[in-house]
């Protein structure tokens, strides 16, 4: 910073932005932090992810689940790969409401885990 006024790059000059889209735009913090959150879930919470995958397809819980891997995360839910004796399949676990920040992921996962524990009793 040498005290001179900042100049905008010429690529942004004359570029129009729809004001309605701009006004209603929300930062997607979940997408920004998704790689770190996915790694944390896979490394630190494998048992809980297995429980979610087991209850995502309750009619198919007869066989043991060999493994679960979180493959995607957005504000609306988790994508899991579930591996059991029948093979591998992708499972979508939807959140009750969209996440607004990374800390809300923990609260939503606790709710889903509590729900799955209550339905298995």
Backbone atoms as SQL, in Angstrom:
CREATE TABLE atoms (id INTEGER PRIMARY KEY, chain TEXT, resi INTEGER, resn TEXT, atom TEXT, x REAL, y REAL, z REAL);
INSERT INTO atoms VALUES
  (1, 'A', 1, 'UNK', 'N', 0.835, -1.168, 0.000),
  (2, 'A', 1, 'UNK', 'CA', 0.000, 0.000, 0.000),
  (3, 'A', 1, 'UNK', 'C', 0.888, 1.242, 0.000),
  (4, 'A', 2, 'UNK', 'N', 0.979, 1.896, -1.119),
  (5, 'A', 2, 'UNK', 'CA', 1.835, 3.081, -1.230),
  (6, 'A', 2, 'UNK', 'C', 1.033, 4.382, -1.169),
  (7, 'A', 3, 'UNK', 'N', -0.221, 4.322, -0.792),
  (8, 'A', 3, 'UNK', 'CA', -1.036, 5.514, -0.643),
  (9, 'A', 3, 'UNK', 'C', -1.766, 5.940, -1.897),
  (10, 'A', 4, 'UNK', 'N', -1.485, 5.315, -3.028),
  (11, 'A', 4, 'UNK', 'CA', -2.192, 5.653, -4.264),
  (12, 'A', 4, 'UNK', 'C', -3.554, 4.989, -4.281),
  (13, 'A', 5, 'UNK', 'N', -4.514, 5.589, -4.962),
  (14, 'A', 5, 'UNK', 'CA', -5.841, 4.956, -5.039),
  (15, 'A', 5, 'UNK', 'C', -5.758, 3.602, -5.740),
  (16, 'A', 6, 'UNK', 'N', -6.558, 2.674, -5.268),
  (17, 'A', 6, 'UNK', 'CA', -6.595, 1.332, -5.852),
  (18, 'A', 6, 'UNK', 'C', -7.363, 1.373, -7.160),
  (19, 'A', 7, 'UNK', 'N', -6.849, 0.711, -8.162),
  (20, 'A', 7, 'UNK', 'CA', -7.503, 0.636, -9.469),
  (21, 'A', 7, 'UNK', 'C', -8.126, -0.746, -9.631),
  (22, 'A', 8, 'UNK', 'N', -9.328, -0.758, -10.151),
  (23, 'A', 8, 'UNK', 'CA', -9.990, -2.022, -10.430),
  (24, 'A', 8, 'UNK', 'C', -9.415, -2.614, -11.695),
  (25, 'A', 9, 'UNK', 'N', -9.273, -3.930, -11.751),
  (26, 'A', 9, 'UNK', 'CA', -8.805, -4.558, -12.997),
  (27, 'A', 9, 'UNK', 'C', -9.786, -4.271, -14.130),
  (28, 'A', 10, 'UNK', 'N', -9.273, -4.144, -15.317),
  (29, 'A', 10, 'UNK', 'CA', -10.124, -3.793, -16.453),
  (30, 'A', 10, 'UNK', 'C', -11.167, -4.872, -16.758),
  (31, 'A', 11, 'UNK', 'N', -10.946, -6.098, -16.326),
  (32, 'A', 11, 'UNK', 'CA', -11.918, -7.174, -16.588),
  (33, 'A', 11, 'UNK', 'C', -13.226, -6.939, -15.838),
  (34, 'A', 12, 'UNK', 'N', -13.198, -6.203, -14.726),
  (35, 'A', 12, 'UNK', 'CA', -14.422, -5.987, -13.965),
  (36, 'A', 12, 'UNK', 'C', -15.169, -4.740, -14.391),
  (37, 'A', 13, 'UNK', 'N', -14.542, -3.894, -15.138),
  (38, 'A', 13, 'UNK', 'CA', -15.201, -2.677, -15.610),
  (39, 'A', 13, 'UNK', 'C', -16.192, -3.051, -16.708),
  (40, 'A', 14, 'UNK', 'N', -17.337, -2.424, -16.711),
  (41, 'A', 14, 'UNK', 'CA', -18.398, -2.666, -17.690),
  (42, 'A', 14, 'UNK', 'C', -19.057, -4.036, -17.554),
  (43, 'A', 15, 'UNK', 'N', -18.843, -4.705, -16.477),
  (44, 'A', 15, 'UNK', 'CA', -19.505, -5.990, -16.255),
  (45, 'A', 15, 'UNK', 'C', -20.756, -5.743, -15.430),
  (46, 'A', 16, 'UNK', 'N', -21.886, -6.169, -15.941),
  (47, 'A', 16, 'UNK', 'CA', -23.153, -5.941, -15.249),
  (48, 'A', 16, 'UNK', 'C', -23.488, -7.126, -14.345),
  (49, 'A', 17, 'UNK', 'N', -24.047, -6.780, -13.202),
  (50, 'A', 17, 'UNK', 'CA', -24.492, -7.783, -12.238),
  (51, 'A', 17, 'UNK', 'C', -25.969, -7.548, -11.996),
  (52, 'A', 18, 'UNK', 'N', -26.749, -8.603, -12.082),
  (53, 'A', 18, 'UNK', 'CA', -28.169, -8.509, -11.797),
  (54, 'A', 18, 'UNK', 'C', -28.343, -8.137, -10.321),
  (55, 'A', 19, 'UNK', 'N', -28.973, -6.995, -10.056),
  (56, 'A', 19, 'UNK', 'CA', -29.079, -6.489, -8.694),
  (57, 'A', 19, 'UNK', 'C', -29.905, -7.401, -7.789),
  (58, 'A', 20, 'UNK', 'N', -30.931, -8.035, -8.320),
  (59, 'A', 20, 'UNK', 'CA', -31.734, -8.944, -7.501),
  (60, 'A', 20, 'UNK', 'C', -30.898, -10.142, -7.066),
  (61, 'A', 21, 'UNK', 'N', -30.142, -10.715, -7.983),
  (62, 'A', 21, 'UNK', 'CA', -29.270, -11.840, -7.645),
  (63, 'A', 21, 'UNK', 'C', -28.223, -11.420, -6.620),
  (64, 'A', 22, 'UNK', 'N', -27.667, -10.250, -6.809),
  (65, 'A', 22, 'UNK', 'CA', -26.657, -9.741, -5.887),
  (66, 'A', 22, 'UNK', 'C', -27.264, -9.520, -4.501),
  (67, 'A', 23, 'UNK', 'N', -28.457, -8.953, -4.442),
  (68, 'A', 23, 'UNK', 'CA', -29.097, -8.650, -3.167),
  (69, 'A', 23, 'UNK', 'C', -29.431, -9.908, -2.373),
  (70, 'A', 24, 'UNK', 'N', -29.785, -10.989, -3.063),
  (71, 'A', 24, 'UNK', 'CA', -30.177, -12.210, -2.371),
  (72, 'A', 24, 'UNK', 'C', -29.065, -13.253, -2.298),
  (73, 'A', 25, 'UNK', 'N', -27.884, -12.903, -2.741),
  (74, 'A', 25, 'UNK', 'CA', -26.765, -13.844, -2.695),
  (75, 'A', 25, 'UNK', 'C', -26.357, -14.088, -1.247),
  (76, 'A', 26, 'UNK', 'N', -26.057, -15.336, -0.947),
  (77, 'A', 26, 'UNK', 'CA', -25.601, -15.719, 0.383),
  (78, 'A', 26, 'UNK', 'C', -24.267, -16.433, 0.241),
  (79, 'A', 27, 'UNK', 'N', -23.355, -16.166, 1.151),
  (80, 'A', 27, 'UNK', 'CA', -22.094, -16.922, 1.087),
  (81, 'A', 27, 'UNK', 'C', -22.358, -18.376, 1.464),
  (82, 'A', 28, 'UNK', 'N', -21.812, -19.282, 0.725),
  (83, 'A', 28, 'UNK', 'CA', -21.970, -20.704, 1.031),
  (84, 'A', 28, 'UNK', 'C', -20.729, -21.155, 1.797),
  (85, 'A', 29, 'UNK', 'N', -20.749, -20.915, 3.101),
  (86, 'A', 29, 'UNK', 'CA', -19.605, -21.253, 3.929),
  (87, 'A', 29, 'UNK', 'C', -19.383, -22.751, 4.032),
  (88, 'A', 30, 'UNK', 'N', -20.435, -23.521, 3.844),
  (89, 'A', 30, 'UNK', 'CA', -20.286, -24.974, 3.907),
  (90, 'A', 30, 'UNK', 'C', -19.422, -25.459, 2.751),
  (91, 'A', 31, 'UNK', 'N', -19.673, -24.961, 1.552),
  (92, 'A', 31, 'UNK', 'CA', -18.841, -25.343, 0.404),
  (93, 'A', 31, 'UNK', 'C', -17.392, -24.913, 0.600),
  (94, 'A', 32, 'UNK', 'N', -17.206, -23.750, 1.190),
  (95, 'A', 32, 'UNK', 'CA', -15.845, -23.252, 1.401),
  (96, 'A', 32, 'UNK', 'C', -15.058, -24.148, 2.349),
  (97, 'A', 33, 'UNK', 'N', -15.715, -24.701, 3.355),
  (98, 'A', 33, 'UNK', 'CA', -15.043, -25.535, 4.349),
  (99, 'A', 33, 'UNK', 'C', -15.257, -27.030, 4.128),
  (100, 'A', 34, 'UNK', 'N', -15.960, -27.410, 3.078),
  (101, 'A', 34, 'UNK', 'CA', -16.328, -28.816, 2.862),
  (102, 'A', 34, 'UNK', 'C', -15.147, -29.784, 2.882),
  (103, 'A', 35, 'UNK', 'N', -14.035, -29.509, 2.204),
  (104, 'A', 35, 'UNK', 'CA', -12.944, -30.504, 2.233),
  (105, 'A', 35, 'UNK', 'C', -12.444, -30.811, 3.648),
  (106, 'A', 36, 'UNK', 'N', -12.279, -29.777, 4.466),
  (107, 'A', 36, 'UNK', 'CA', -11.815, -29.994, 5.832),
  (108, 'A', 36, 'UNK', 'C', -12.865, -30.712, 6.671),
  (109, 'A', 37, 'UNK', 'N', -14.124, -30.343, 6.491),
  (110, 'A', 37, 'UNK', 'CA', -15.202, -30.982, 7.243),
  (111, 'A', 37, 'UNK', 'C', -15.349, -32.448, 6.854),
  (112, 'A', 38, 'UNK', 'N', -15.250, -32.745, 5.565),
  (113, 'A', 38, 'UNK', 'CA', -15.356, -34.132, 5.092),
  (114, 'A', 38, 'UNK', 'C', -14.221, -34.973, 5.666),
  (115, 'A', 39, 'UNK', 'N', -13.011, -34.441, 5.631),
  (116, 'A', 39, 'UNK', 'CA', -11.873, -35.182, 6.192),
  (117, 'A', 39, 'UNK', 'C', -12.074, -35.435, 7.688),
  (118, 'A', 40, 'UNK', 'N', -12.544, -34.424, 8.396),
  (119, 'A', 40, 'UNK', 'CA', -12.797, -34.574, 9.836),
  (120, 'A', 40, 'UNK', 'C', -13.851, -35.651, 10.104),
  (121, 'A', 41, 'UNK', 'N', -14.924, -35.660, 9.326),
  (122, 'A', 41, 'UNK', 'CA', -15.968, -36.671, 9.519),
  (123, 'A', 41, 'UNK', 'C', -15.444, -38.071, 9.231),
  (124, 'A', 42, 'UNK', 'N', -14.671, -38.214, 8.150),
  (125, 'A', 42, 'UNK', 'CA', -14.156, -39.535, 7.778),
  (126, 'A', 42, 'UNK', 'C', -13.127, -40.064, 8.777),
  (127, 'A', 43, 'UNK', 'N', -12.287, -39.176, 9.300),
  (128, 'A', 43, 'UNK', 'CA', -11.221, -39.606, 10.210),
  (129, 'A', 43, 'UNK', 'C', -11.712, -39.709, 11.649),
  (130, 'A', 44, 'UNK', 'N', -12.429, -38.701, 12.107),
  (131, 'A', 44, 'UNK', 'CA', -12.780, -38.643, 13.514),
  (132, 'A', 44, 'UNK', 'C', -14.145, -39.171, 13.886),
  (133, 'A', 45, 'UNK', 'N', -15.011, -39.399, 12.912),
  (134, 'A', 45, 'UNK', 'CA', -16.388, -39.791, 13.219),
  (135, 'A', 45, 'UNK', 'C', -16.879, -40.943, 12.337),
  (136, 'A', 46, 'UNK', 'N', -16.006, -41.884, 12.066),
  (137, 'A', 46, 'UNK', 'CA', -16.356, -43.011, 11.182),
  (138, 'A', 46, 'UNK', 'C', -17.525, -43.827, 11.729),
  (139, 'A', 47, 'UNK', 'N', -17.546, -44.067, 13.034),
  (140, 'A', 47, 'UNK', 'CA', -18.637, -44.856, 13.619),
  (141, 'A', 47, 'UNK', 'C', -19.980, -44.143, 13.479),
  (142, 'A', 48, 'UNK', 'N', -19.975, -42.832, 13.693),
  (143, 'A', 48, 'UNK', 'CA', -21.223, -42.074, 13.550),
  (144, 'A', 48, 'UNK', 'C', -21.687, -42.039, 12.096),
  (145, 'A', 49, 'UNK', 'N', -20.750, -41.950, 11.155),
  (146, 'A', 49, 'UNK', 'CA', -21.126, -41.954, 9.738),
  (147, 'A', 49, 'UNK', 'C', -21.689, -43.316, 9.350),
  (148, 'A', 50, 'UNK', 'N', -21.150, -44.377, 9.946),
  (149, 'A', 50, 'UNK', 'CA', -21.680, -45.726, 9.700),
  (150, 'A', 50, 'UNK', 'C', -23.116, -45.830, 10.228),
  (151, 'A', 51, 'UNK', 'N', -23.360, -45.244, 11.392),
  (152, 'A', 51, 'UNK', 'CA', -24.716, -45.251, 11.960),
  (153, 'A', 51, 'UNK', 'C', -25.684, -44.492, 11.064),
  (154, 'A', 52, 'UNK', 'N', -25.261, -43.351, 10.540),
  (155, 'A', 52, 'UNK', 'CA', -26.131, -42.594, 9.624),
  (156, 'A', 52, 'UNK', 'C', -26.415, -43.386, 8.354),
  (157, 'A', 53, 'UNK', 'N', -25.389, -44.020, 7.810),
  (158, 'A', 53, 'UNK', 'CA', -25.574, -44.803, 6.579),
  (159, 'A', 53, 'UNK', 'C', -26.486, -45.993, 6.814),
  (160, 'A', 54, 'UNK', 'N', -26.390, -46.600, 7.981),
  (161, 'A', 54, 'UNK', 'CA', -27.231, -47.753, 8.302),
  (162, 'A', 54, 'UNK', 'C', -28.698, -47.344, 8.347),
  (163, 'A', 55, 'UNK', 'N', -28.972, -46.167, 8.895),
  (164, 'A', 55, 'UNK', 'CA', -30.354, -45.732, 9.042),
  (165, 'A', 55, 'UNK', 'C', -30.867, -44.937, 7.853),
  (166, 'A', 56, 'UNK', 'N', -30.000, -44.622, 6.921),
  (167, 'A', 56, 'UNK', 'CA', -30.450, -43.947, 5.703),
  (168, 'A', 56, 'UNK', 'C', -31.236, -44.919, 4.822),
  (169, 'A', 57, 'UNK', 'N', -30.920, -46.213, 4.900),
  (170, 'A', 57, 'UNK', 'CA', -31.619, -47.263, 4.164),
  (171, 'A', 57, 'UNK', 'C', -32.048, -48.344, 5.151),
  (172, 'A', 58, 'UNK', 'N', -33.056, -48.072, 5.999),
  (173, 'A', 58, 'UNK', 'CA', -33.407, -49.011, 7.074),
  (174, 'A', 58, 'UNK', 'C', -33.866, -50.379, 6.598),
  (175, 'A', 59, 'UNK', 'N', -34.440, -50.483, 5.421),
  (176, 'A', 59, 'UNK', 'CA', -34.922, -51.793, 4.940),
  (177, 'A', 59, 'UNK', 'C', -33.764, -52.713, 4.580),
  (178, 'A', 60, 'UNK', 'N', -32.580, -52.148, 4.425),
  (179, 'A', 60, 'UNK', 'CA', -31.441, -52.947, 3.973),
  (180, 'A', 60, 'UNK', 'C', -30.387, -53.120, 5.061),
  (181, 'A', 61, 'UNK', 'N', -30.790, -53.180, 6.318),
  (182, 'A', 61, 'UNK', 'CA', -29.824, -53.239, 7.409),
  (183, 'A', 61, 'UNK', 'C', -29.447, -54.659, 7.806),
  (184, 'A', 62, 'UNK', 'N', -29.828, -55.650, 7.027),
  (185, 'A', 62, 'UNK', 'CA', -29.573, -57.030, 7.398),
  (186, 'A', 62, 'UNK', 'C', -28.090, -57.362, 7.427),
  (187, 'A', 63, 'UNK', 'N', -27.321, -56.888, 6.466),
  (188, 'A', 63, 'UNK', 'CA', -25.899, -57.183, 6.418),
  (189, 'A', 63, 'UNK', 'C', -25.084, -56.133, 7.147),
  (190, 'A', 64, 'UNK', 'N', -23.876, -56.543, 7.531),
  (191, 'A', 64, 'UNK', 'CA', -22.982, -55.589, 8.167),
  (192, 'A', 64, 'UNK', 'C', -22.439, -54.612, 7.142),
  (193, 'A', 65, 'UNK', 'N', -22.257, -53.402, 7.592),
  (194, 'A', 65, 'UNK', 'CA', -21.659, -52.374, 6.742),
  (195, 'A', 65, 'UNK', 'C', -20.149, -52.466, 6.915),
  (196, 'A', 66, 'UNK', 'N', -19.453, -52.726, 5.822),
  (197, 'A', 66, 'UNK', 'CA', -18.002, -52.867, 5.870),
  (198, 'A', 66, 'UNK', 'C', -17.309, -51.514, 5.997),
  (199, 'A', 67, 'UNK', 'N', -17.901, -50.481, 5.421),
  (200, 'A', 67, 'UNK', 'CA', -17.284, -49.167, 5.500),
  (201, 'A', 67, 'UNK', 'C', -18.192, -48.083, 4.970),
  (202, 'A', 68, 'UNK', 'N', -17.919, -46.877, 5.416),
  (203, 'A', 68, 'UNK', 'CA', -18.663, -45.699, 4.973),
  (204, 'A', 68, 'UNK', 'C', -17.650, -44.590, 4.756),
  (205, 'A', 69, 'UNK', 'N', -17.832, -43.861, 3.685),
  (206, 'A', 69, 'UNK', 'CA', -16.952, -42.743, 3.366),
  (207, 'A', 69, 'UNK', 'C', -17.811, -41.546, 2.978),
  (208, 'A', 70, 'UNK', 'N', -17.606, -40.413, 3.646),
  (209, 'A', 70, 'UNK', 'CA', -18.294, -39.190, 3.246),
  (210, 'A', 70, 'UNK', 'C', -17.633, -38.707, 1.962),
  (211, 'A', 71, 'UNK', 'N', -18.421, -38.535, 0.923),
  (212, 'A', 71, 'UNK', 'CA', -17.865, -38.108, -0.364),
  (213, 'A', 71, 'UNK', 'C', -18.275, -36.696, -0.743),
  (214, 'A', 72, 'UNK', 'N', -19.310, -36.179, -0.112),
  (215, 'A', 72, 'UNK', 'CA', -19.759, -34.834, -0.448),
  (216, 'A', 72, 'UNK', 'C', -20.518, -34.207, 0.706),
  (217, 'A', 73, 'UNK', 'N', -20.480, -32.896, 0.741),
  (218, 'A', 73, 'UNK', 'CA', -21.166, -32.151, 1.782),
  (219, 'A', 73, 'UNK', 'C', -21.561, -30.806, 1.211),
  (220, 'A', 74, 'UNK', 'N', -22.825, -30.464, 1.386),
  (221, 'A', 74, 'UNK', 'CA', -23.284, -29.122, 1.040),
  (222, 'A', 74, 'UNK', 'C', -24.254, -28.686, 2.121),
  (223, 'A', 75, 'UNK', 'N', -24.830, -27.533, 1.964),
  (224, 'A', 75, 'UNK', 'CA', -25.694, -27.016, 3.029),
  (225, 'A', 75, 'UNK', 'C', -26.976, -27.817, 3.206),
  (226, 'A', 76, 'UNK', 'N', -27.299, -28.677, 2.239),
  (227, 'A', 76, 'UNK', 'CA', -28.550, -29.435, 2.292),
  (228, 'A', 76, 'UNK', 'C', -28.389, -30.870, 2.775),
  (229, 'A', 77, 'UNK', 'N', -27.149, -31.401, 2.819),
  (230, 'A', 77, 'UNK', 'CA', -26.973, -32.773, 3.268),
  (231, 'A', 77, 'UNK', 'C', -25.601, -33.342, 2.996),
  (232, 'A', 78, 'UNK', 'N', -25.464, -34.620, 3.308),
  (233, 'A', 78, 'UNK', 'CA', -24.225, -35.380, 3.133),
  (234, 'A', 78, 'UNK', 'C', -24.400, -36.432, 2.054),
  (235, 'A', 79, 'UNK', 'N', -23.361, -36.677, 1.293),
  (236, 'A', 79, 'UNK', 'CA', -23.310, -37.820, 0.386),
  (237, 'A', 79, 'UNK', 'C', -22.335, -38.820, 0.992),
  (238, 'A', 80, 'UNK', 'N', -22.791, -40.052, 1.162),
  (239, 'A', 80, 'UNK', 'CA', -21.976, -41.115, 1.734),
  (240, 'A', 80, 'UNK', 'C', -21.863, -42.259, 0.740),
  (241, 'A', 81, 'UNK', 'N', -20.705, -42.911, 0.724),
  (242, 'A', 81, 'UNK', 'CA', -20.578, -44.187, 0.039),
  (243, 'A', 81, 'UNK', 'C', -20.643, -45.252, 1.111),
  (244, 'A', 82, 'UNK', 'N', -21.586, -46.157, 0.943),
  (245, 'A', 82, 'UNK', 'CA', -21.817, -47.241, 1.892),
  (246, 'A', 82, 'UNK', 'C', -21.394, -48.545, 1.216),
  (247, 'A', 83, 'UNK', 'N', -20.550, -49.313, 1.894),
  (248, 'A', 83, 'UNK', 'CA', -20.076, -50.590, 1.354),
  (249, 'A', 83, 'UNK', 'C', -20.535, -51.692, 2.288),
  (250, 'A', 84, 'UNK', 'N', -21.271, -52.658, 1.722),
  (251, 'A', 84, 'UNK', 'CA', -21.719, -53.812, 2.502),
  (252, 'A', 84, 'UNK', 'C', -21.612, -55.061, 1.637),
  (253, 'A', 85, 'UNK', 'N', -22.191, -56.143, 2.080),
  (254, 'A', 85, 'UNK', 'CA', -22.064, -57.409, 1.347),
  (255, 'A', 85, 'UNK', 'C', -22.695, -57.354, -0.042),
  (256, 'A', 86, 'UNK', 'N', -23.615, -56.435, -0.266),
  (257, 'A', 86, 'UNK', 'CA', -24.260, -56.298, -1.577),
  (258, 'A', 86, 'UNK', 'C', -23.454, -55.417, -2.536),
  (259, 'A', 87, 'UNK', 'N', -22.433, -54.747, -2.034),
  (260, 'A', 87, 'UNK', 'CA', -21.626, -53.868, -2.876),
  (261, 'A', 87, 'UNK', 'C', -21.575, -52.460, -2.309),
  (262, 'A', 88, 'UNK', 'N', -21.286, -51.529, -3.197),
  (263, 'A', 88, 'UNK', 'CA', -21.183, -50.121, -2.787),
  (264, 'A', 88, 'UNK', 'C', -22.332, -49.330, -3.399),
  (265, 'A', 89, 'UNK', 'N', -22.856, -48.415, -2.626),
  (266, 'A', 89, 'UNK', 'CA', -23.903, -47.545, -3.135),
  (267, 'A', 89, 'UNK', 'C', -23.761, -46.172, -2.494),
  (268, 'A', 90, 'UNK', 'N', -24.173, -45.177, -3.237),
  (269, 'A', 90, 'UNK', 'CA', -24.155, -43.824, -2.704),
  (270, 'A', 90, 'UNK', 'C', -25.475, -43.553, -1.982),
  (271, 'A', 91, 'UNK', 'N', -25.373, -42.939, -0.816),
  (272, 'A', 91, 'UNK', 'CA', -26.530, -42.644, 0.025),
  (273, 'A', 91, 'UNK', 'C', -26.533, -41.147, 0.307),
  (274, 'A', 92, 'UNK', 'N', -27.681, -40.528, 0.187),
  (275, 'A', 92, 'UNK', 'CA', -27.832, -39.104, 0.504),
  (276, 'A', 92, 'UNK', 'C', -28.535, -38.984, 1.853),
  (277, 'A', 93, 'UNK', 'N', -27.946, -38.244, 2.764),
  (278, 'A', 93, 'UNK', 'CA', -28.536, -37.954, 4.063),
  (279, 'A', 93, 'UNK', 'C', -28.889, -36.469, 4.050),
  (280, 'A', 94, 'UNK', 'N', -30.180, -36.173, 4.030),
  (281, 'A', 94, 'UNK', 'CA', -30.645, -34.785, 3.948),
  (282, 'A', 94, 'UNK', 'C', -30.746, -34.177, 5.341),
  (283, 'A', 95, 'UNK', 'N', -30.399, -32.908, 5.421),
  (284, 'A', 95, 'UNK', 'CA', -30.553, -32.161, 6.668),
  (285, 'A', 95, 'UNK', 'C', -31.986, -31.648, 6.775),
  (286, 'A', 96, 'UNK', 'N', -32.434, -31.464, 7.989),
  (287, 'A', 96, 'UNK', 'CA', -33.788, -30.953, 8.218),
  (288, 'A', 96, 'UNK', 'C', -33.932, -29.541, 7.674),
  (289, 'A', 97, 'UNK', 'N', -32.899, -28.733, 7.867),
  (290, 'A', 97, 'UNK', 'CA', -32.893, -27.386, 7.306),
  (291, 'A', 97, 'UNK', 'C', -31.488, -27.081, 6.818),
  (292, 'A', 98, 'UNK', 'N', -31.349, -26.208, 5.833),
  (293, 'A', 98, 'UNK', 'CA', -30.019, -25.911, 5.300),
  (294, 'A', 98, 'UNK', 'C', -29.086, -25.340, 6.365),
  (295, 'A', 99, 'UNK', 'N', -27.833, -25.754, 6.300),
  (296, 'A', 99, 'UNK', 'CA', -26.828, -25.230, 7.218),
  (297, 'A', 99, 'UNK', 'C', -26.460, -23.805, 6.810),
  (298, 'A', 100, 'UNK', 'N', -26.206, -22.967, 7.784),
  (299, 'A', 100, 'UNK', 'CA', -25.831, -21.586, 7.488),
  (300, 'A', 100, 'UNK', 'C', -24.379, -21.302, 7.820),
  (301, 'A', 101, 'UNK', 'N', -23.750, -22.161, 8.589),
  (302, 'A', 101, 'UNK', 'CA', -22.355, -21.998, 8.961),
  (303, 'A', 101, 'UNK', 'C', -21.779, -23.362, 9.314),
  (304, 'A', 102, 'UNK', 'N', -20.458, -23.502, 9.294),
  (305, 'A', 102, 'UNK', 'CA', -19.857, -24.806, 9.589),
  (306, 'A', 102, 'UNK', 'C', -20.203, -25.356, 10.974),
  (307, 'A', 103, 'UNK', 'N', -20.343, -24.501, 11.989),
  (308, 'A', 103, 'UNK', 'CA', -20.665, -24.991, 13.333),
  (309, 'A', 103, 'UNK', 'C', -22.041, -25.633, 13.400),
  (310, 'A', 104, 'UNK', 'N', -22.936, -25.261, 12.498),
  (311, 'A', 104, 'UNK', 'CA', -24.277, -25.857, 12.517),
  (312, 'A', 104, 'UNK', 'C', -24.255, -27.310, 12.045),
  (313, 'A', 105, 'UNK', 'N', -23.177, -27.745, 11.421),
  (314, 'A', 105, 'UNK', 'CA', -23.062, -29.139, 10.988),
  (315, 'A', 105, 'UNK', 'C', -23.091, -30.075, 12.191),
  (316, 'A', 106, 'UNK', 'N', -22.358, -29.748, 13.241),
  (317, 'A', 106, 'UNK', 'CA', -22.333, -30.595, 14.431),
  (318, 'A', 106, 'UNK', 'C', -23.703, -30.749, 15.058),
  (319, 'A', 107, 'UNK', 'N', -24.432, -29.651, 15.166),
  (320, 'A', 107, 'UNK', 'CA', -25.781, -29.709, 15.747),
  (321, 'A', 107, 'UNK', 'C', -26.702, -30.577, 14.893),
  (322, 'A', 108, 'UNK', 'N', -26.619, -30.421, 13.581),
  (323, 'A', 108, 'UNK', 'CA', -27.492, -31.189, 12.689),
  (324, 'A', 108, 'UNK', 'C', -27.133, -32.675, 12.727),
  (325, 'A', 109, 'UNK', 'N', -25.851, -32.992, 12.772),
  (326, 'A', 109, 'UNK', 'CA', -25.444, -34.400, 12.839),
  (327, 'A', 109, 'UNK', 'C', -25.877, -35.033, 14.162),
  (328, 'A', 110, 'UNK', 'N', -25.764, -34.298, 15.276),
  (329, 'A', 110, 'UNK', 'CA', -26.248, -34.828, 16.555),
  (330, 'A', 110, 'UNK', 'C', -27.745, -35.116, 16.492),
  (331, 'A', 111, 'UNK', 'N', -28.503, -34.228, 15.859),
  (332, 'A', 111, 'UNK', 'CA', -29.938, -34.430, 15.721),
  (333, 'A', 111, 'UNK', 'C', -30.226, -35.695, 14.900),
  (334, 'A', 112, 'UNK', 'N', -29.517, -35.849, 13.781),
  (335, 'A', 112, 'UNK', 'CA', -29.712, -37.030, 12.936),
  (336, 'A', 112, 'UNK', 'C', -29.316, -38.308, 13.668),
  (337, 'A', 113, 'UNK', 'N', -28.218, -38.264, 14.414),
  (338, 'A', 113, 'UNK', 'CA', -27.777, -39.444, 15.159),
  (339, 'A', 113, 'UNK', 'C', -28.761, -39.793, 16.267),
  (340, 'A', 114, 'UNK', 'N', -29.266, -38.784, 16.964),
  (341, 'A', 114, 'UNK', 'CA', -30.281, -39.036, 17.992),
  (342, 'A', 114, 'UNK', 'C', -31.539, -39.642, 17.369),
  (343, 'A', 115, 'UNK', 'N', -31.932, -39.115, 16.232),
  (344, 'A', 115, 'UNK', 'CA', -33.115, -39.611, 15.526),
  (345, 'A', 115, 'UNK', 'C', -32.902, -41.075, 15.111),
  (346, 'A', 116, 'UNK', 'N', -31.716, -41.390, 14.590),
  (347, 'A', 116, 'UNK', 'CA', -31.475, -42.766, 14.151),
  (348, 'A', 116, 'UNK', 'C', -31.393, -43.718, 15.338),
  (349, 'A', 117, 'UNK', 'N', -30.881, -43.244, 16.468),
  (350, 'A', 117, 'UNK', 'CA', -30.826, -44.085, 17.669),
  (351, 'A', 117, 'UNK', 'C', -32.241, -44.362, 18.201),
  (352, 'A', 118, 'UNK', 'N', -33.100, -43.372, 18.144),
  (353, 'A', 118, 'UNK', 'CA', -34.482, -43.536, 18.627),
  (354, 'A', 118, 'UNK', 'C', -35.299, -44.453, 17.736),
  (355, 'A', 119, 'UNK', 'N', -35.041, -44.449, 16.439),
  (356, 'A', 119, 'UNK', 'CA', -35.810, -45.322, 15.536),
  (357, 'A', 119, 'UNK', 'C', -35.343, -46.764, 15.607),
  (358, 'A', 120, 'UNK', 'N', -34.115, -47.000, 16.098),
  (359, 'A', 120, 'UNK', 'CA', -33.628, -48.383, 16.164),
  (360, 'A', 120, 'UNK', 'C', -34.028, -49.059, 17.463),
  (361, 'A', 121, 'UNK', 'N', -34.565, -48.304, 18.403),
  (362, 'A', 121, 'UNK', 'CA', -34.959, -48.897, 19.696),
  (363, 'A', 121, 'UNK', 'C', -36.321, -49.528, 19.622);
